[in-house]
Amino acid sequence: MTPGSRDRVSMQQPSPILVYSIYRSDIPRFERLLAHALADVSVHCASSPEEAAPYLDEAVILYGWGFPPELPQRMPNLRWLQKMGAGVDEIIERWPLRANVILTRTAGKLIAPRMVEYVLGAILDRTLRFDAARAQQHQRQWEFFEIGSIRDLTIGVAGVGEIGSTVAQMLRALGARVLGWRRRSELASSAVDELFAGIDELPRFLGACDVVVLVLPLTKDTKNLFGADLLAHCRPGTHIINIGRGGLIDEDALLASIAAKVVGHATLDVFATEPLPPEHPFWDNSHVTITPHVCGPLVPEDIVPHFLANYAAFASGRPMQNVVDLERQY
Amino acid sequence: MTPGSRDRVSMQQPSPILVYSIYRSDIPRFERLLAHALADVSVHCASSPEEAAPYLDEAVILYGWGFPPELPQRMPNLRWLQKMGAGVDEIIERWPLRANVILTRTAGKLIAPRMVEYVLGAILDRTLRFDAARAQQHQRQWEFFEIGSIRDLTIGVAGVGEIGSTVAQMLRALGARVLGWRRRSELASSAVDELFAGIDELPRFLGACDVVVLVLPLTKDTKNLFGADLLAHCRPGTHIINIGRGGLIDEDALLASIAAKVVGHATLDVFATEPLPPEHPFWDNSHVTITPHVCGPLVPEDIVPHFLANYAAFASGRPMQNVVDLERQY
């Protein structure tokens, strides 16, 4: 360290950072990216509570996801928690820590592209009937079948924030008719063909869709929102895709709706309990596609620049991006 | 029939039409669509040579696909053959019938949307690692894995005509870097990030791609074009998607390239011999995804309007759309 850089550090009052990701393979990537950009800052990485323990006293900043919800409460100097990911429900439940701790989440625009790809892949897997093709291939059988098209679908996007709007726009570019639903009726959306708003309009929204994509945050208003009453309004054969939070859906009600041949298929990346317990009935339901929350964890290279921008704002006392509204809970 | 409509028919000299599709389920749809639009024209539909036999003498127009290649030669009054689909290779091989017979193919823009969806679905099935998710689900196992993104891929589109350009544009909208290849260097293309042209540039084109999409017509120049020599230039792990014609690829060379771990996966909708013979080694190769030419056969509702527009031109002696260039063979 040169005298010059030491001066600079001292001027900026660098805040020690604890990085936490349960995916151990990401740690070297975070270390490399942050060491390069924040050479003079104390950065420690952990992927378990034990690894994090030595740094809880010192750290002023917690940047991560997947840590035990009570971890931030054991950090006396914490002043900023930057969540990796858009969902902060599990943190909000323990909030507030102290009045001077800021909670920020990852910008939707950084997460939207992989959400778009997941939704497209989930829809195309059904419309192209890849399952039928696999079954035929397994039996060395060639029999033509007619495939569907996104152009013939009405797709509902529940949650038309930054992520939902991007999903909606790509689906429209592919020719789908896209309906949007959002909780608050005072907000318009140009991303969809028709916008529904408020709880009262949810039944009509669901009844108009061939595919329903859930991109909502989990809050006190959305927990178990999609239960038996609402699912009964779905069209027979509806394809539900959940990339929001598992807690949005009453999982027993979903299974009952599938058994009643109302919901035709569910492609789920998120679950009320993760990891999904081995005894859960989803596992061997042929109308459920399970992916292990692959949409959520973010690629370090994608999100670190956003963190660094917020770090610069934090260090200089300027307003930060994507500060969580504690009243709305997202 | 009213006297008025009889006059109109007589003025237009209505030409008897034979519609041929090997997909019997399409026949009622063609009958309904054409009866509605061409109430005074003799339209007969067939899905086998036997069903077609009574109408071969009379028909002036053959509208179809999947008929035996020699069928048109048994139609003494044939003056116009409208192929359902973009590929006319099997018809060209027997051409010309007579100097006054016009051959037209279906406009690429009518076929492009389903080609786009197939290519997206094929790519996303790999990048989202749906196979890994299925394997885990089968074993009730939850283990996170990192998924890929179209944004990180360089995708080559071999054949940047109407269909290939539409495919390229959608892939670019999703963030891929898209390279194009076309046989003739004198044609530019704004649909791709970089354009390669001519046989000489094919090795460099292939070596730059993570995914290669074949959208070429089958002609004397493209038959077995992708053989051992060219495939050797692919990057290890290349994903090949063929929605053009099976004859573009030397299938033995493709299998050898897969065995040598050069080509990583092939998603094939078309084959040198269709139906794919039961003994073909593709069937049980885990690096080959087989779909039974689902991209090719077109939905009657999508393509009949194009036929009717060409019919009106034919009936009135005006130039028709998508007349096949017999020199280029497409």
XYZ file of C-alpha atoms in Angstrom:
660
model
C 0.000 0.000 0.000
C 1.467 3.365 -0.956
C 1.209 6.369 1.326
C -1.099 7.942 -1.226
C -3.586 5.112 -1.195
C -3.474 5.012 2.600
C -4.510 8.666 2.641
C -7.352 8.009 0.234
C -8.626 5.126 2.354
C -8.539 7.199 5.454
C -10.500 9.979 3.775
C -13.207 7.582 2.631
C -13.462 5.857 6.025
C -13.693 2.457 4.326
C -16.324 0.224 5.855
C -15.489 -3.433 6.375
C -17.628 -5.706 4.220
C -18.892 -9.197 4.905
C -19.910 -11.067 1.733
C -22.157 -14.082 2.268
C -23.314 -16.595 -0.329
C -24.277 -20.170 0.379
C -22.853 -21.092 -3.011
C -19.236 -21.668 -2.168
C -18.225 -21.694 -5.820
C -19.195 -18.021 -6.083
C -16.858 -16.926 -3.283
C -13.614 -16.766 -5.302
C -15.430 -14.761 -7.952
C -16.695 -12.235 -5.402
C -13.239 -12.053 -3.837
C -11.610 -11.375 -7.176
C -14.149 -8.781 -8.279
C -14.180 -6.899 -4.977
C -10.444 -7.082 -4.369
C -9.912 -5.543 -7.749
C -12.353 -2.685 -7.197
C -11.937 -2.095 -3.441
C -8.267 -2.795 -2.912
C -8.106 -0.852 0.339
C -11.265 -2.127 1.974
C -11.491 -5.024 4.386
C -13.569 -7.652 2.563
C -14.260 -11.064 4.035
C -16.321 -13.777 2.412
C -18.291 -16.592 3.998
C -20.649 -19.304 2.924
C -21.643 -20.569 6.356
C -22.428 -18.970 9.734
C -19.209 -20.456 11.121
C -17.134 -18.824 8.418
C -18.931 -15.537 8.982
C -18.553 -15.550 12.778
C -15.085 -13.876 13.054
C -16.280 -10.879 11.016
C -19.696 -10.160 12.528
C -18.360 -7.633 15.041
C -16.334 -5.649 12.572
C -18.508 -5.603 9.437
C -20.401 -2.420 8.657
C -21.785 -3.814 5.413
C -23.408 -7.182 4.776
C -23.640 -8.118 1.099
C -25.256 -11.449 0.494
C -28.090 -13.895 0.513
C -28.874 -17.226 2.100
C -27.542 -16.287 5.547
C -29.610 -17.216 8.620
C -32.246 -14.492 9.104
C -30.934 -13.698 12.574
C -27.367 -13.119 11.356
C -27.767 -9.338 10.852
C -28.920 -9.026 14.459
C -25.554 -10.317 15.576
C -23.725 -7.516 13.724
C -23.421 -4.543 16.117
C -21.772 -2.256 13.559
C -24.034 -3.102 10.620
C -25.237 -0.005 8.831
C -26.087 -1.317 5.359
C -27.448 -4.665 4.214
C -27.318 -5.176 0.443
C -29.375 -8.231 -0.482
C -28.184 -10.270 -3.445
C -31.498 -10.735 -5.251
C -34.770 -8.863 -5.482
C -36.665 -10.598 -2.656
C -36.170 -9.349 0.894
C -39.150 -11.065 2.565
C -37.089 -13.216 4.912
C -35.086 -10.177 6.040
C -38.119 -7.913 6.375
C -39.651 -10.363 8.818
C -36.885 -9.567 11.328
C -36.747 -5.869 10.501
C -36.065 -3.221 11.687
C -32.720 -3.933 13.238
C -31.903 -0.381 14.194
C -33.118 2.886 12.752
C -29.815 3.640 11.045
C -29.470 0.383 9.067
C -30.256 0.698 5.373
C -31.696 -2.263 3.463
C -31.218 -2.405 -0.298
C -32.049 -5.081 -2.837
C -30.636 -5.884 -6.264
C -32.082 -3.851 -9.124
C -34.752 -5.712 -11.075
C -33.091 -4.823 -14.343
C -30.077 -6.957 -13.377
C -32.283 -9.941 -12.630
C -34.829 -9.532 -15.428
C -32.839 -11.105 -18.298
C -32.488 -14.481 -16.590
C -36.117 -14.334 -15.476
C -37.129 -13.691 -19.101
C -35.127 -16.687 -20.267
C -36.560 -18.950 -17.577
C -40.147 -17.958 -18.410
C -39.577 -18.380 -22.147
C -37.930 -21.758 -21.598
C -40.741 -22.925 -19.327
C -43.432 -21.888 -21.812
C -41.644 -23.278 -24.875
C -40.957 -26.591 -23.139
C -44.755 -26.993 -22.966
C -45.816 -25.483 -26.313
C -43.128 -27.327 -28.292
C -44.133 -30.508 -26.463
C -40.579 -31.545 -25.751
C -41.974 -34.108 -23.299
C -43.833 -35.871 -26.131
C -40.697 -35.780 -28.287
C -38.643 -37.323 -25.473
C -41.196 -40.085 -24.945
C -41.162 -40.893 -28.670
C -37.379 -40.811 -28.847
C -37.188 -43.203 -25.919
C -39.356 -45.634 -27.893
C -37.685 -45.001 -31.279
C -41.057 -43.849 -32.491
C -41.660 -41.219 -35.182
C -45.120 -39.762 -35.089
C -45.873 -36.199 -36.014
C -47.654 -34.040 -33.471
C -48.808 -30.489 -33.800
C -46.939 -28.008 -31.627
C -48.397 -24.865 -30.123
C -47.190 -21.317 -30.455
C -46.653 -18.442 -28.078
C -48.594 -16.388 -30.620
C -51.747 -18.279 -29.673
C -51.384 -17.753 -25.926
C -52.773 -15.229 -23.527
C -50.137 -14.888 -20.829
C -50.744 -13.189 -17.521
C -47.900 -11.597 -15.622
C -48.767 -11.055 -11.959
C -46.403 -8.354 -10.801
C -45.453 -5.804 -13.456
C -42.531 -4.106 -11.799
C -39.093 -3.940 -13.371
C -38.828 -7.709 -13.850
C -42.443 -8.429 -14.798
C -42.473 -5.625 -17.351
C -39.365 -6.958 -19.052
C -40.877 -10.451 -19.144
C -44.119 -9.034 -20.576
C -42.369 -7.064 -23.292
C -40.417 -10.065 -24.553
C -43.529 -12.242 -24.616
C -45.335 -9.579 -26.623
C -42.406 -9.354 -29.032
C -42.951 -13.070 -29.647
C -46.614 -12.456 -30.439
C -48.367 -13.388 -27.187
C -51.239 -11.381 -25.813
C -50.037 -10.311 -22.379
C -52.195 -9.301 -19.438
C -50.726 -7.729 -16.347
C -51.876 -7.665 -12.763
C -50.601 -5.444 -10.031
C -51.841 -4.793 -6.555
C -52.087 -1.038 -6.756
C -54.535 0.376 -9.261
C -52.964 3.839 -9.323
C -49.987 2.624 -11.352
C -50.323 2.202 -15.102
C -48.188 -0.107 -17.267
C -47.389 0.207 -20.933
C -45.656 -3.186 -20.907
C -48.893 -5.194 -21.206
C -51.901 -5.339 -23.525
C -54.327 -5.044 -20.637
C -53.729 -4.225 -16.989
C -55.746 -5.591 -14.092
C -55.304 -4.127 -10.638
C -56.248 -4.907 -7.078
C -57.407 -8.084 -5.413
C -60.916 -7.727 -6.827
C -59.700 -8.082 -10.403
C -57.550 -11.153 -9.793
C -60.285 -13.729 -10.560
C -61.054 -12.143 -13.933
C -57.330 -11.834 -14.683
C -56.695 -15.511 -13.908
C -59.731 -16.615 -15.907
C -58.426 -14.891 -19.031
C -54.982 -16.539 -19.109
C -53.514 -19.706 -20.641
C -50.266 -19.132 -18.756
C -49.837 -17.251 -15.464
C -46.381 -16.016 -14.445
C -45.906 -15.021 -10.801
C -43.250 -12.327 -10.361
C -44.622 -10.814 -7.162
C -42.632 -10.071 -4.018
C -43.659 -11.929 -0.885
C -45.230 -9.460 1.527
C -47.978 -9.489 4.130
C -50.407 -8.851 1.231
C -49.223 -11.614 -1.095
C -48.499 -14.493 1.304
C -50.565 -17.521 0.224
C -52.467 -15.205 -2.123
C -52.897 -17.954 -4.702
C -55.034 -20.344 -2.695
C -58.001 -22.565 -3.449
C -60.453 -19.696 -3.981
C -58.353 -17.933 -6.588
C -57.009 -21.022 -8.349
C -60.623 -22.085 -8.963
C -60.861 -19.186 -11.419
C -58.085 -20.517 -13.659
C -58.926 -21.912 -17.089
C -58.671 -25.686 -17.347
C -55.128 -26.502 -18.391
C -53.568 -23.287 -17.133
C -49.776 -23.343 -16.945
C -48.528 -21.615 -13.791
C -44.918 -20.440 -13.620
C -43.592 -19.193 -10.290
C -40.351 -17.224 -10.295
C -41.416 -14.940 -7.429
C -41.530 -16.641 -4.062
C -42.837 -20.035 -3.021
C -44.967 -18.458 -0.309
C -47.161 -16.744 -2.918
C -48.909 -20.076 -3.566
C -50.777 -22.316 -1.166
C -48.988 -25.482 -2.270
C -51.723 -27.845 -1.077
C -54.299 -25.843 -3.009
C -52.106 -25.992 -6.095
C -51.862 -29.770 -5.849
C -55.642 -30.005 -5.429
C -56.178 -27.789 -8.468
C -53.853 -29.990 -10.526
C -55.707 -33.089 -9.334
C -58.990 -31.414 -10.352
C -57.514 -30.766 -13.815
C -57.834 -27.011 -13.470
C -54.161 -26.067 -13.320
C -52.606 -28.175 -16.081
C -48.950 -27.721 -15.248
C -46.812 -25.825 -12.769
C -43.199 -24.865 -13.417
C -41.773 -23.848 -10.070
C -38.386 -22.370 -9.283
C -39.356 -21.287 -5.759
C -41.054 -23.094 -2.889
C -42.529 -22.342 0.503
C -39.671 -24.332 2.018
C -36.294 -24.462 0.317
C -34.622 -26.841 -0.194
C -37.862 -28.608 -1.086
C -38.200 -31.428 1.479
C -37.617 -34.944 0.067
C -41.109 -36.065 1.098
C -42.905 -33.211 -0.693
C -45.636 -34.414 -3.110
C -44.382 -32.040 -5.852
C -41.388 -34.287 -6.569
C -43.264 -37.114 -8.262
C -46.151 -35.135 -9.715
C -45.837 -35.329 -13.493
C -47.647 -31.993 -13.815
C -45.018 -30.180 -11.783
C -41.595 -29.162 -13.059
C -39.161 -28.428 -10.243
C -36.019 -26.365 -10.654
C -33.856 -25.687 -7.565
C -34.191 -21.883 -7.392
C -31.868 -21.480 -10.372
C -33.308 -18.095 -11.324
C -32.533 -16.509 -8.022
C -28.843 -16.714 -7.244
C -27.129 -14.148 -9.327
C -23.917 -14.305 -11.231
C -21.264 -12.312 -9.330
C -20.058 -10.634 -12.506
C -23.602 -9.345 -13.153
C -24.339 -7.891 -9.743
C -21.042 -6.674 -8.306
C -21.055 -3.464 -10.411
C -24.444 -2.587 -8.854
C -23.007 -3.184 -5.380
C -19.988 -1.039 -6.138
C -22.178 1.831 -7.297
C -24.161 1.612 -4.072
C -20.935 1.301 -2.081
C -19.669 4.542 -3.573
C -22.959 6.230 -2.671
C -22.855 4.797 0.857
C -19.235 5.835 1.372
C -19.893 9.399 0.298
C -23.274 9.746 1.962
C -25.190 10.069 -1.320
C -28.610 8.402 -1.859
C -28.398 4.708 -2.686
C -30.235 2.728 -5.345
C -33.023 0.233 -4.638
C -33.525 1.046 -1.000
C -36.343 -1.165 0.293
C -39.573 0.591 1.192
C -40.255 -0.908 4.607
C -43.952 -0.056 4.393
C -44.482 -1.837 1.028
C -41.996 -4.523 2.095
C -40.134 -4.507 -1.258
C -75.408 -21.184 -56.890
C -76.910 -17.931 -58.126
C -76.670 -16.900 -61.797
C -74.487 -13.999 -60.674
C -71.923 -16.164 -58.973
C -71.919 -18.534 -61.943
C -71.001 -15.592 -64.204
C -68.202 -14.607 -61.867
C -66.823 -18.120 -61.833
C -66.936 -18.328 -65.579
C -65.119 -15.027 -65.956
C -62.354 -16.195 -63.643
C -61.982 -19.588 -65.333
C -61.679 -21.304 -61.960
C -58.927 -23.871 -61.860
C -59.566 -27.152 -60.033
C -57.368 -27.541 -56.989
C -55.922 -30.664 -55.427
C -54.889 -30.186 -51.799
C -52.480 -32.768 -50.419
C -51.268 -33.151 -46.852
C -50.116 -36.364 -45.264
C -51.542 -35.083 -41.995
C -55.114 -36.258 -42.251
C -56.185 -34.122 -39.318
C -55.408 -31.003 -41.349
C -57.734 -31.945 -44.199
C -61.024 -30.748 -42.661
C -59.363 -27.474 -41.796
C -58.153 -26.946 -45.368
C -61.598 -27.911 -46.682
C -63.332 -25.439 -44.402
C -60.933 -22.587 -45.144
C -60.920 -23.085 -48.910
C -64.641 -23.799 -49.241
C -65.299 -20.558 -47.461
C -63.000 -18.495 -49.665
C -63.361 -20.313 -53.005
C -67.000 -21.379 -52.959
C -67.187 -21.839 -56.721
C -63.935 -23.664 -57.273
C -63.511 -27.421 -57.455
C -61.337 -28.282 -54.425
C -60.463 -31.847 -53.526
C -58.317 -32.914 -50.634
C -56.188 -36.013 -50.237
C -53.732 -37.408 -47.756
C -52.604 -40.445 -49.749
C -51.817 -41.184 -53.411
C -54.940 -43.354 -53.573
C -57.145 -40.533 -52.379
C -55.494 -38.177 -54.846
C -55.795 -40.521 -57.852
C -59.317 -39.501 -59.028
C -58.306 -35.842 -59.251
C -54.899 -36.021 -60.933
C -56.307 -35.605 -64.441
C -58.466 -32.623 -63.652
C -56.381 -30.583 -61.225
C -54.643 -27.478 -62.548
C -53.276 -26.562 -59.142
C -51.514 -28.765 -56.617
C -51.305 -27.269 -53.120
C -49.548 -29.466 -50.651
C -46.624 -31.298 -49.223
C -45.633 -34.859 -48.468
C -46.927 -36.270 -51.759
C -44.764 -38.770 -53.664
C -42.252 -36.771 -55.745
C -43.541 -38.313 -58.966
C -47.139 -37.279 -58.316
C -46.938 -33.949 -60.205
C -45.706 -35.834 -63.281
C -48.992 -37.694 -63.331
C -50.995 -34.451 -63.528
C -51.391 -33.554 -67.241
C -53.197 -30.271 -66.561
C -50.953 -29.057 -63.748
C -49.917 -25.443 -64.211
C -49.100 -24.364 -60.665
C -47.618 -26.226 -57.745
C -47.783 -24.367 -54.432
C -45.608 -26.126 -51.898
C -46.756 -26.013 -48.292
C -43.462 -25.115 -46.606
C -40.296 -23.341 -47.603
C -38.272 -26.341 -48.808
C -38.738 -27.529 -52.395
C -35.663 -29.752 -52.725
C -37.583 -32.993 -53.260
C -39.691 -31.359 -55.980
C -36.762 -29.623 -57.664
C -35.069 -32.978 -58.123
C -37.804 -33.982 -60.574
C -38.114 -30.553 -62.152
C -38.909 -29.212 -64.721
C -42.181 -30.887 -65.446
C -43.157 -28.683 -68.319
C -42.130 -25.147 -69.183
C -45.490 -23.687 -68.241
C -45.716 -25.087 -64.705
C -45.025 -22.567 -61.968
C -43.491 -23.680 -58.673
C -44.038 -21.540 -55.583
C -43.138 -22.066 -51.954
C -44.571 -20.709 -48.740
C -43.296 -17.294 -47.716
C -40.583 -17.459 -45.093
C -42.343 -14.849 -43.002
C -45.231 -17.277 -42.426
C -42.861 -19.982 -41.236
C -40.410 -17.819 -39.315
C -42.367 -17.407 -36.052
C -42.539 -21.130 -35.343
C -38.898 -21.527 -36.375
C -37.981 -18.758 -33.917
C -39.859 -20.504 -31.117
C -38.264 -23.868 -31.894
C -34.751 -22.411 -31.901
C -35.357 -20.493 -28.665
C -36.844 -23.571 -27.028
C -33.943 -25.746 -28.154
C -31.339 -23.283 -26.866
C -33.104 -22.605 -23.557
C -33.610 -26.316 -22.901
C -29.809 -26.553 -22.833
C -28.869 -23.264 -21.141
C -31.505 -23.656 -18.402
C -30.301 -27.251 -17.925
C -33.799 -28.667 -17.804
C -32.244 -32.122 -18.199
C -30.357 -31.691 -14.916
C -33.528 -30.452 -13.216
C -35.467 -33.506 -14.474
C -32.776 -35.872 -13.251
C -32.813 -34.253 -9.811
C -36.603 -34.244 -9.644
C -36.646 -37.937 -10.499
C -34.376 -38.549 -7.492
C -36.133 -36.057 -5.156
C -32.837 -34.251 -4.980
C -32.407 -30.510 -4.469
C -29.027 -29.245 -5.491
C -28.452 -25.822 -6.925
C -26.720 -25.601 -10.291
C -25.737 -22.527 -12.224
C -27.703 -21.974 -15.418
C -26.383 -20.343 -18.545
C -27.752 -17.389 -20.427
C -28.391 -16.589 -24.067
C -26.575 -13.313 -23.327
C -23.331 -15.232 -22.964
C -23.646 -17.142 -26.248
C -22.339 -16.539 -29.710
C -24.944 -18.044 -32.003
C -24.367 -18.687 -35.687
C -27.262 -18.720 -38.109
C -26.359 -20.478 -41.356
C -28.834 -19.160 -43.889
C -29.929 -15.566 -43.330
C -32.932 -15.382 -45.626
C -36.380 -14.438 -44.414
C -36.470 -17.146 -41.736
C -32.847 -16.970 -40.606
C -32.988 -13.181 -40.302
C -36.055 -13.350 -38.078
C -34.379 -15.977 -35.897
C -31.235 -13.837 -35.683
C -33.117 -10.701 -34.710
C -34.955 -12.399 -31.848
C -31.737 -13.942 -30.519
C -30.097 -10.520 -30.584
C -33.076 -9.025 -28.767
C -32.361 -11.555 -26.023
C -28.747 -10.431 -25.843
C -26.894 -13.060 -27.864
C -24.091 -12.176 -30.209
C -25.296 -13.477 -33.573
C -23.131 -14.362 -36.553
C -24.631 -15.082 -39.934
C -23.420 -17.154 -42.817
C -24.753 -17.120 -46.336
C -23.488 -18.682 -49.501
C -23.395 -15.564 -51.618
C -21.037 -12.816 -50.564
C -22.748 -10.094 -52.595
C -25.715 -9.973 -50.197
C -25.449 -7.995 -46.953
C -27.519 -8.594 -43.825
C -28.391 -6.167 -41.077
C -29.970 -8.946 -39.011
C -26.671 -10.191 -37.601
C -23.692 -8.759 -35.728
C -21.233 -10.175 -38.226
C -21.796 -11.767 -41.606
C -19.668 -14.528 -43.101
C -20.126 -15.510 -46.729
C -19.087 -18.248 -49.080
C -17.751 -21.724 -48.471
C -14.281 -20.397 -47.629
C -15.555 -18.540 -44.565
C -17.534 -21.467 -43.135
C -14.704 -22.902 -41.008
C -14.051 -19.558 -39.336
C -17.806 -19.029 -38.846
C -18.256 -22.438 -37.210
C -15.208 -21.956 -34.999
C -16.645 -18.743 -33.562
C -20.006 -20.158 -32.441
C -21.345 -21.806 -29.275
C -24.584 -22.659 -31.072
C -25.056 -23.193 -34.813
C -28.537 -22.998 -36.314
C -29.002 -24.457 -39.802
C -31.785 -22.718 -41.760
C -30.426 -23.413 -45.242
C -32.381 -24.836 -48.148
C -31.226 -28.169 -49.524
C -29.711 -27.607 -52.965
C -26.934 -29.090 -55.055
C -24.599 -26.706 -53.181
C -25.687 -27.530 -49.627
C -26.234 -31.288 -49.754
C -24.052 -32.928 -47.075
C -22.303 -29.577 -46.669
C -21.783 -30.159 -42.957
C -19.501 -33.178 -43.137
C -16.448 -34.343 -41.210
C -14.154 -31.631 -42.597
C -16.368 -28.734 -41.560
C -17.591 -30.172 -38.261
C -13.948 -30.474 -37.187
C -13.885 -26.658 -37.019
C -16.637 -26.481 -34.385
C -15.766 -25.460 -30.830
C -15.851 -28.294 -28.308
C -19.381 -28.478 -26.933
C -21.076 -26.775 -29.867
C -24.851 -27.116 -29.922
C -26.127 -27.722 -33.461
C -29.784 -27.066 -34.245
C -31.103 -28.175 -37.634
C -34.437 -26.766 -38.785
C -33.432 -26.675 -42.463
C -33.177 -30.061 -44.106
C -31.698 -33.313 -42.861
C -29.608 -33.616 -46.025
C -27.530 -30.571 -45.021
C -25.647 -32.724 -42.504
C -23.623 -35.860 -43.059
C -25.297 -37.791 -40.235
C -22.426 -40.260 -39.775
C -19.980 -37.378 -39.512
C -22.219 -35.709 -36.932
C -22.266 -38.865 -34.818
C -18.491 -39.124 -35.076
C -18.118 -35.481 -34.040
C -20.359 -36.091 -31.015
C -18.340 -39.186 -30.103
C -15.159 -37.081 -30.375
C -16.733 -34.504 -27.999
C -16.575 -31.742 -30.565
C -20.284 -31.271 -31.210
C -21.782 -31.328 -27.709
C -25.441 -31.648 -28.584
C -27.622 -31.752 -31.679
C -31.284 -30.768 -31.684
C -32.698 -32.079 -34.930
C -36.140 -31.555 -36.411
C -35.155 -32.803 -39.878
C -33.327 -35.896 -41.073
C -31.828 -37.300 -44.247
C -34.568 -39.957 -44.191
C -37.973 -39.168 -42.696
C -39.543 -40.831 -40.829
C -36.242 -41.505 -39.094
C -35.729 -45.289 -39.412
C -36.169 -47.232 -36.133
C -32.618 -48.583 -36.328
C -30.989 -45.146 -36.683
C -28.247 -44.493 -34.068
C -29.650 -41.016 -33.336
C -32.548 -42.483 -31.334
C -30.568 -43.598 -28.305
C -27.801 -41.019 -28.409
C -28.163 -38.887 -25.284
C -26.501 -35.971 -27.092
C -29.191 -35.890 -29.779
C -32.678 -34.464 -29.326
C -35.106 -35.713 -31.969
C -38.353 -33.975 -32.870
C -40.486 -35.447 -35.689
C -40.323 -32.512 -38.160
C -42.721 -30.501 -36.018
C -41.448 -27.169 -37.329
C -42.212 -27.996 -40.902
C -45.888 -28.781 -41.361
C -47.748 -25.557 -41.227
C -50.988 -24.690 -39.562
C -53.692 -24.400 -42.263
C -55.032 -21.201 -40.741
C -51.580 -19.608 -41.043
C -50.832 -20.489 -44.645
C -54.153 -20.551 -46.510
C -54.325 -16.730 -46.766
C -50.968 -16.806 -48.595
C -52.295 -19.472 -50.966
C -55.442 -17.448 -51.631
C -53.406 -14.357 -52.485
C -51.342 -16.386 -54.937
C -54.516 -18.004 -56.280
C -55.968 -14.584 -57.058
C -52.748 -13.634 -58.854
C -52.699 -16.922 -60.767
C -56.354 -16.586 -61.772
C -55.870 -13.086 -63.085
C -52.468 -13.636 -64.656
C -50.634 -11.322 -62.279
C -47.162 -12.138 -60.867
C -47.234 -14.580 -57.980
C -45.353 -14.438 -54.686
C -42.451 -16.724 -53.756
C -41.912 -18.257 -57.172
C -38.980 -20.664 -56.898
C -35.812 -19.662 -58.723
C -34.978 -22.904 -60.515
C -31.348 -21.915 -60.912
C -30.808 -21.248 -57.181
C -33.135 -24.150 -56.345
C -35.062 -22.217 -53.692
